[in-house]
Short mmCIF file of C-alpha atoms in Angstrom, two decimals:
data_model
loop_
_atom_site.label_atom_id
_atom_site.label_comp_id
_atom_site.label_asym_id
_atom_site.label_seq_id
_atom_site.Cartn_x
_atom_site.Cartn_y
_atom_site.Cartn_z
CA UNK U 1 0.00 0.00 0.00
CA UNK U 2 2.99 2.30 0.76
CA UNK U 3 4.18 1.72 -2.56
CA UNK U 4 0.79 2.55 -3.97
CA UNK U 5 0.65 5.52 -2.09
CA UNK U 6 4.28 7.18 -3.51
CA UNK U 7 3.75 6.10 -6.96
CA UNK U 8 0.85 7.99 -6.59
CA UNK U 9 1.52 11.13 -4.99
CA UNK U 10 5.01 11.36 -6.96
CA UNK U 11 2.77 10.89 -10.34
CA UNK U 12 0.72 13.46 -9.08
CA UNK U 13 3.72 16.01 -8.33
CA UNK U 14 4.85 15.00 -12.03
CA UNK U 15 1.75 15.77 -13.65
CA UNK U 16 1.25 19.30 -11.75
CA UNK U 17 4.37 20.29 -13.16
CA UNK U 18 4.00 19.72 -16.28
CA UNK U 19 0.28 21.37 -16.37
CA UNK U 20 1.61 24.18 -14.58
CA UNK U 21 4.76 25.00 -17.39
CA UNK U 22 2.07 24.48 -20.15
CA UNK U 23 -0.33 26.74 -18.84
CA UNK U 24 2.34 29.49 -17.03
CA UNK U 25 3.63 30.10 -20.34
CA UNK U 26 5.24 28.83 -23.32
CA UNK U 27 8.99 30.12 -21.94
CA UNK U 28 8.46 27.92 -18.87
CA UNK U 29 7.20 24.80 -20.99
CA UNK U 30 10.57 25.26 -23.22
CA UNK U 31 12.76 25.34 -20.02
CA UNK U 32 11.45 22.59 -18.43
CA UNK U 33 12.03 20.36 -21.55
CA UNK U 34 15.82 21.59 -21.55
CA UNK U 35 15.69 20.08 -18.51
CA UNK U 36 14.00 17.31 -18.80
CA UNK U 37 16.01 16.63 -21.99
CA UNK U 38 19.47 17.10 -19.74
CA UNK U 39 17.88 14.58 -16.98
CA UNK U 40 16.92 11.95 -19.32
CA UNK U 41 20.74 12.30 -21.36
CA UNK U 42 22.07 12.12 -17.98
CA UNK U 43 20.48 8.77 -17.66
CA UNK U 44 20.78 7.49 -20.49
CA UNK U 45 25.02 8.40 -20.53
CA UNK U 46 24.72 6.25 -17.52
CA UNK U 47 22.87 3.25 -19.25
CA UNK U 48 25.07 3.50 -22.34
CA UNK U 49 28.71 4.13 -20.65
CA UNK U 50 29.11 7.06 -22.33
CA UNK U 51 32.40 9.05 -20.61
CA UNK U 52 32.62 12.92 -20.77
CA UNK U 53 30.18 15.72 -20.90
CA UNK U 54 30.42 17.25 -24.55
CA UNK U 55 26.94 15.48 -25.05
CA UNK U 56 25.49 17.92 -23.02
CA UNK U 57 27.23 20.67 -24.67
CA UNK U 58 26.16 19.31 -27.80
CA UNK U 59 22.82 19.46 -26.54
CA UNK U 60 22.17 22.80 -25.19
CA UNK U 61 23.70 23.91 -28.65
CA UNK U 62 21.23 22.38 -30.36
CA UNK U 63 18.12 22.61 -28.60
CA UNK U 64 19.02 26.44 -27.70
CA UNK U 65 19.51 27.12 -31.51
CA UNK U 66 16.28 24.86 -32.84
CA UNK U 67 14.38 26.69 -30.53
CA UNK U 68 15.12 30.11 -30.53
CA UNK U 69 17.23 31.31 -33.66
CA UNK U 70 16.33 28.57 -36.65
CA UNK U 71 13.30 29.08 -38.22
CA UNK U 72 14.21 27.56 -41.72
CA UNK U 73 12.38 24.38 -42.62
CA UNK U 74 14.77 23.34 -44.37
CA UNK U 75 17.05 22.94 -41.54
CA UNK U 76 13.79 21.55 -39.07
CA UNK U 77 13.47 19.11 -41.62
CA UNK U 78 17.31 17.87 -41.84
CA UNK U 79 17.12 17.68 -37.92
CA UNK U 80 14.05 15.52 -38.13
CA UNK U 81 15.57 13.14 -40.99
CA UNK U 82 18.22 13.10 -38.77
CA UNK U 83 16.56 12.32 -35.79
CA UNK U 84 14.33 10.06 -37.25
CA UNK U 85 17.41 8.16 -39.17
CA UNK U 86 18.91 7.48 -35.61
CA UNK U 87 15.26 6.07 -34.65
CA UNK U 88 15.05 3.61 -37.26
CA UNK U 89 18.57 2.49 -36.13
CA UNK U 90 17.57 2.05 -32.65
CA UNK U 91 14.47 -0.16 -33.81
CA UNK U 92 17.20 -2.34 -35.58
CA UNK U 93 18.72 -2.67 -32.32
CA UNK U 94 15.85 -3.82 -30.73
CA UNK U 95 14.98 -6.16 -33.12
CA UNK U 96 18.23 -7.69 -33.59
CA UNK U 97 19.43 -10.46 -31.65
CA UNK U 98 23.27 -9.99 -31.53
CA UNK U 99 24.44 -7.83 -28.72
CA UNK U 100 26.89 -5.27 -30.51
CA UNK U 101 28.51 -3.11 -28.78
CA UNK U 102 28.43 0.62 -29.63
CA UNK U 103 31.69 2.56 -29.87
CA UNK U 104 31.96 5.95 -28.48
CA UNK U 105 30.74 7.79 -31.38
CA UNK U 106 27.85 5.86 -32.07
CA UNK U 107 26.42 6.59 -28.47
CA UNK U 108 27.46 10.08 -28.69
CA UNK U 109 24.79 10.87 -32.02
CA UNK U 110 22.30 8.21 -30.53
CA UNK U 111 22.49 9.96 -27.17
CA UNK U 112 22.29 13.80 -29.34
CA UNK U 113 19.37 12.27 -32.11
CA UNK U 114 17.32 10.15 -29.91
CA UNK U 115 17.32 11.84 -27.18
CA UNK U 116 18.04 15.25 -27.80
CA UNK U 117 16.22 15.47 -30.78
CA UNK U 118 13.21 13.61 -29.45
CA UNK U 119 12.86 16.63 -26.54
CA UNK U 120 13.03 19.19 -28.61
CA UNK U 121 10.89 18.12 -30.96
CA UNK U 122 8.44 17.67 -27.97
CA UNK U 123 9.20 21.43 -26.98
CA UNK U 124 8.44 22.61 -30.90
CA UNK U 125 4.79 20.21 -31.32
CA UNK U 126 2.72 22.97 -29.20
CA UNK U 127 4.29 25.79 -31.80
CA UNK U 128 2.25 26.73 -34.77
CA UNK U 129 2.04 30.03 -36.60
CA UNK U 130 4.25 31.42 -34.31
CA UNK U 131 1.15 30.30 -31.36
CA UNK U 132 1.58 27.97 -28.37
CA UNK U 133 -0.91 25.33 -28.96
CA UNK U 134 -0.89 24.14 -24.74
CA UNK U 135 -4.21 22.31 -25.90
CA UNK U 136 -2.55 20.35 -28.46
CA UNK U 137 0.61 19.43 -26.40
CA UNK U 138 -1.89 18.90 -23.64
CA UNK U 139 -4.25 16.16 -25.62
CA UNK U 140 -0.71 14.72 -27.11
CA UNK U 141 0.03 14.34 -23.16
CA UNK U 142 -2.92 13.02 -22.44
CA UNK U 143 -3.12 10.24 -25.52
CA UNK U 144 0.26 8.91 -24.12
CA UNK U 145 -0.83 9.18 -20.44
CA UNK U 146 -4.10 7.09 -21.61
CA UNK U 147 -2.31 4.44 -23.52
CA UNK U 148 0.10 3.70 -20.59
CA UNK U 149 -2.63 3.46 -18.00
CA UNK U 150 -5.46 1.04 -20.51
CA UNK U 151 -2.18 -0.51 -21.75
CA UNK U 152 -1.36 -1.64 -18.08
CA UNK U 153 -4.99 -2.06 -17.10
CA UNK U 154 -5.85 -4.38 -19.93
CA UNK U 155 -3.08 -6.03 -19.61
CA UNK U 156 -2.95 -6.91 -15.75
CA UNK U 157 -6.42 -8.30 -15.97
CA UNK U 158 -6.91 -10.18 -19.14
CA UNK U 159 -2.97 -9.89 -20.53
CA UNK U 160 -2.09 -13.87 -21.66
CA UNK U 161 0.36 -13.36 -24.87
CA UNK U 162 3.73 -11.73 -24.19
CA UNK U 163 4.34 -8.39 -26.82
CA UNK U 164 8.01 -8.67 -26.34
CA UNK U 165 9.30 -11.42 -23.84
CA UNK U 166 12.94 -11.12 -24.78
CA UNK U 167 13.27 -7.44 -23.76
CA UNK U 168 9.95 -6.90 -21.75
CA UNK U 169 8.54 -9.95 -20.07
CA UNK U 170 5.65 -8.13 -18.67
CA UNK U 171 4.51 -6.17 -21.87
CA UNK U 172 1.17 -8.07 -23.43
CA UNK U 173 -0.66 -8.06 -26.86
CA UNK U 174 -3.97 -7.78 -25.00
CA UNK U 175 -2.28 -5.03 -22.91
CA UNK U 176 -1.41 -3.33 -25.95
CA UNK U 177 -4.37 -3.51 -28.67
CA UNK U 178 -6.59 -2.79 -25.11
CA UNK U 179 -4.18 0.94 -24.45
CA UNK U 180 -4.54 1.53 -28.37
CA UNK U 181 -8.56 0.87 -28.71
CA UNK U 182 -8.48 3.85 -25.53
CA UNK U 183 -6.28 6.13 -27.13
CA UNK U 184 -8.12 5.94 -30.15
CA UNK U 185 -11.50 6.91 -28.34
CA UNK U 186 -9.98 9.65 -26.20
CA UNK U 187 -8.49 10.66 -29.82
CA UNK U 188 -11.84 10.89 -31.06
CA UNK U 189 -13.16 12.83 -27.88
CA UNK U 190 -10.13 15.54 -28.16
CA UNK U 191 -10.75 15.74 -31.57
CA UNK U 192 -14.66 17.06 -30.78
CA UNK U 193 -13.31 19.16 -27.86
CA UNK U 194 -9.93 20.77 -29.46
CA UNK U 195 -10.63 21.40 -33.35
CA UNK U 196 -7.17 22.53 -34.09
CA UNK U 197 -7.14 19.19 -35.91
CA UNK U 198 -10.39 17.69 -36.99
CA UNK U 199 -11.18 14.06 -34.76
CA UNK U 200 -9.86 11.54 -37.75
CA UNK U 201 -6.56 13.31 -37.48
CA UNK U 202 -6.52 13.35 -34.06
CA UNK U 203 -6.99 9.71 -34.29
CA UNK U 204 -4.04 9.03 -36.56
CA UNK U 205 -2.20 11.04 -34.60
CA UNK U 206 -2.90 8.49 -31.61
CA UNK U 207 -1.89 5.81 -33.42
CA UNK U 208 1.56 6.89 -34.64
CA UNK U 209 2.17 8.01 -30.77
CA UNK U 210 1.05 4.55 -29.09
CA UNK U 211 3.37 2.25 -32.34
CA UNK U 212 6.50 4.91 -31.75
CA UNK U 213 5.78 5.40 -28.54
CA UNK U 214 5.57 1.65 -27.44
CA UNK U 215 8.31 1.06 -29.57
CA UNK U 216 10.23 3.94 -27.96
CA UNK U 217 9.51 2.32 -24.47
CA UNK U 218 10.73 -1.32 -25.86
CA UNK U 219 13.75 0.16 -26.79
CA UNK U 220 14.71 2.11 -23.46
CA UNK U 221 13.90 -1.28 -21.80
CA UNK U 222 16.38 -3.36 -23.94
CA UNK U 223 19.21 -0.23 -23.14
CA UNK U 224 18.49 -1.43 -19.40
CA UNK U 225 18.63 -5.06 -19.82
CA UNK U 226 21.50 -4.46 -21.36
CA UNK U 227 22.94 -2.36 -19.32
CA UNK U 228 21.76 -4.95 -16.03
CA UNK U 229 19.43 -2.13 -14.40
CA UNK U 230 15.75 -1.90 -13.46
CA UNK U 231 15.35 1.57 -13.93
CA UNK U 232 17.15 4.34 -15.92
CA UNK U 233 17.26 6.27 -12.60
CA UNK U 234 15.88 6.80 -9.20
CA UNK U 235 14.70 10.69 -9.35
CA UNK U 236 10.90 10.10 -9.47
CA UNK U 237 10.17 7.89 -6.18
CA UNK U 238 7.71 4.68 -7.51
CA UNK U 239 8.67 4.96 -10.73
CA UNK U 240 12.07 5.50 -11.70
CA UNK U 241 14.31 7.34 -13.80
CA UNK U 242 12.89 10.53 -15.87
CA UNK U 243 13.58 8.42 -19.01
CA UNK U 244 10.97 5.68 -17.90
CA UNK U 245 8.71 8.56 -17.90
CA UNK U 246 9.36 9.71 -21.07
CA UNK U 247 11.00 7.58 -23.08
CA UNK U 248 7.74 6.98 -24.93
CA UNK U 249 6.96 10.93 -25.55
CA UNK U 250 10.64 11.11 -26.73
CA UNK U 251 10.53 8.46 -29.22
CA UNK U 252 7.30 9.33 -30.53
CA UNK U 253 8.12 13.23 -30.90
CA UNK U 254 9.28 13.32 -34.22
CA UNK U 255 7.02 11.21 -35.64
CA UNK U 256 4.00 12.92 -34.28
CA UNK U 257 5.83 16.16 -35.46
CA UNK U 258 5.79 15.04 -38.86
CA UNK U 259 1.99 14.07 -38.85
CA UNK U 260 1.24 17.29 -37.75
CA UNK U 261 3.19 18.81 -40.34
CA UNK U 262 1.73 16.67 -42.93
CA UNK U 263 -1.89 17.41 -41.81
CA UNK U 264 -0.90 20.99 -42.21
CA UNK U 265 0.52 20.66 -45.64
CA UNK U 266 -2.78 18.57 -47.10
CA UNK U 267 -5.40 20.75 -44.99
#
């Protein structure tokens, strides 16, 4: 019950924070990101073995010149391909059954791309027109929030086939088509509520965040059985490292960045 109770109210202290930087203002959403993006790098330089600190150098460079001086697309969109590249790398990672190690170099751009490209493009979603969308970063926030809890849910009570028992043992295929079918209705819902996209595209939207994003939290779960740990960290009490908390959002960002882009572009 203990346990219960700090997985709880440490959720709860989570959540509040990150309603109270989307709401405060859009300057406050974008720091906290920075920082959640340095947290999670931290974490995952632990996972990884990666020695030195230019990765978070490298970072700050990059999220602090995405986010406040570029503004061509054609440089957003070289970030994305590259961020996206590194993705489809990791997913040959997880899928592979070898156990190569990475070099130096290769953890360095996985640990820049994957992670510091997923956060900020997390922090530039909300961002259209030159607006801050917190009602469309909100309902993104919300999708993932309902996928993990159905996903869970479903899967405690009527979960029977394993998803993934070679990297996560207690992931289901009941647990997993029961968080999508969820999403997909609160999709719909947010769709009716928030028309800055119309309810189908909200709904496709859902769907590329729970594949990436279940993907995204496969893949952050191999790095750890890898690596011989339970958790990426120990900062939120109940429930780990900031990366278990976000891996999902972080893998999922660009993705769900380029849907939205592409539902601009056809609308």
């Amino acid at each position: 019950m203990k346990e219960v109770l700090r997985r709880a109210l440490s959720g709860a202290v989570y959540i509040i924070l990150l309603l109270s930087a989307v709401f405060l203002s859009s300057d406050a959403f974008d720091f906290l990101f920075m920082i959640f993006g340095l947290a999670c790098l931290y974490e995952f330089k632990r996972l990884v073995h990666l020695k030195g600190y230019h990765i978070f150098i490298a970072y700050l460079a990059l999220w602090w010149a995405f986010i406040y001086l570029v503004h061509d697309k054609w440089l957003i969109n070289i970030l994305m391909f590259l961020t996206i590249s590194t993705n489809i790398v990791l997913l040959f990672f997880l899928f592979s059954k070898k156990e190569r190690p990475f070099k130096f170099h290769h953890k360095f751009i996985i640990g820049l791309f994957y992670i510091g490209g997923g956060c900020i493009f997390l922090t530039m979603i909300p961002y259209k027109n030159n607006d801050f969308a917190k009602l469309l970063i909100m309902g993104i926030f919300i999708l993932i929030w309902v996928n993990d809890s159905f996903a869970y849910l479903v899967g405690s009570t009527i979960g029977r086939n394993k998803l993934f028992p070679r990297v996560s043992p207690k992931k289901t295929v009941e647990g997993a088509l029961g968080g999508l079918a969820f999403t997909l209705i609160a999709a719909y819902f947010l769709g009716r509520c928030e028309p800055i996209i119309d309810p189908i595209q909200w709904m496709i939207l859902a769907g590329i965040i729970v594949l990436f994003g279940t993907l995204g939290d496969l893949i952050e779960s191999k790095f750890k059985r890898a690596s011989g740990v339970k958790d990426s960290g120990a900062i939120i009490p109940g429930h780990g490292g900031l990366l278990d908390r976000l891996d999902s959002m972080v893998f999922a960002a660009p993705f769900a960045y380029l849907t939205l882009n592409i539902f601009t572009y056809v609308s």
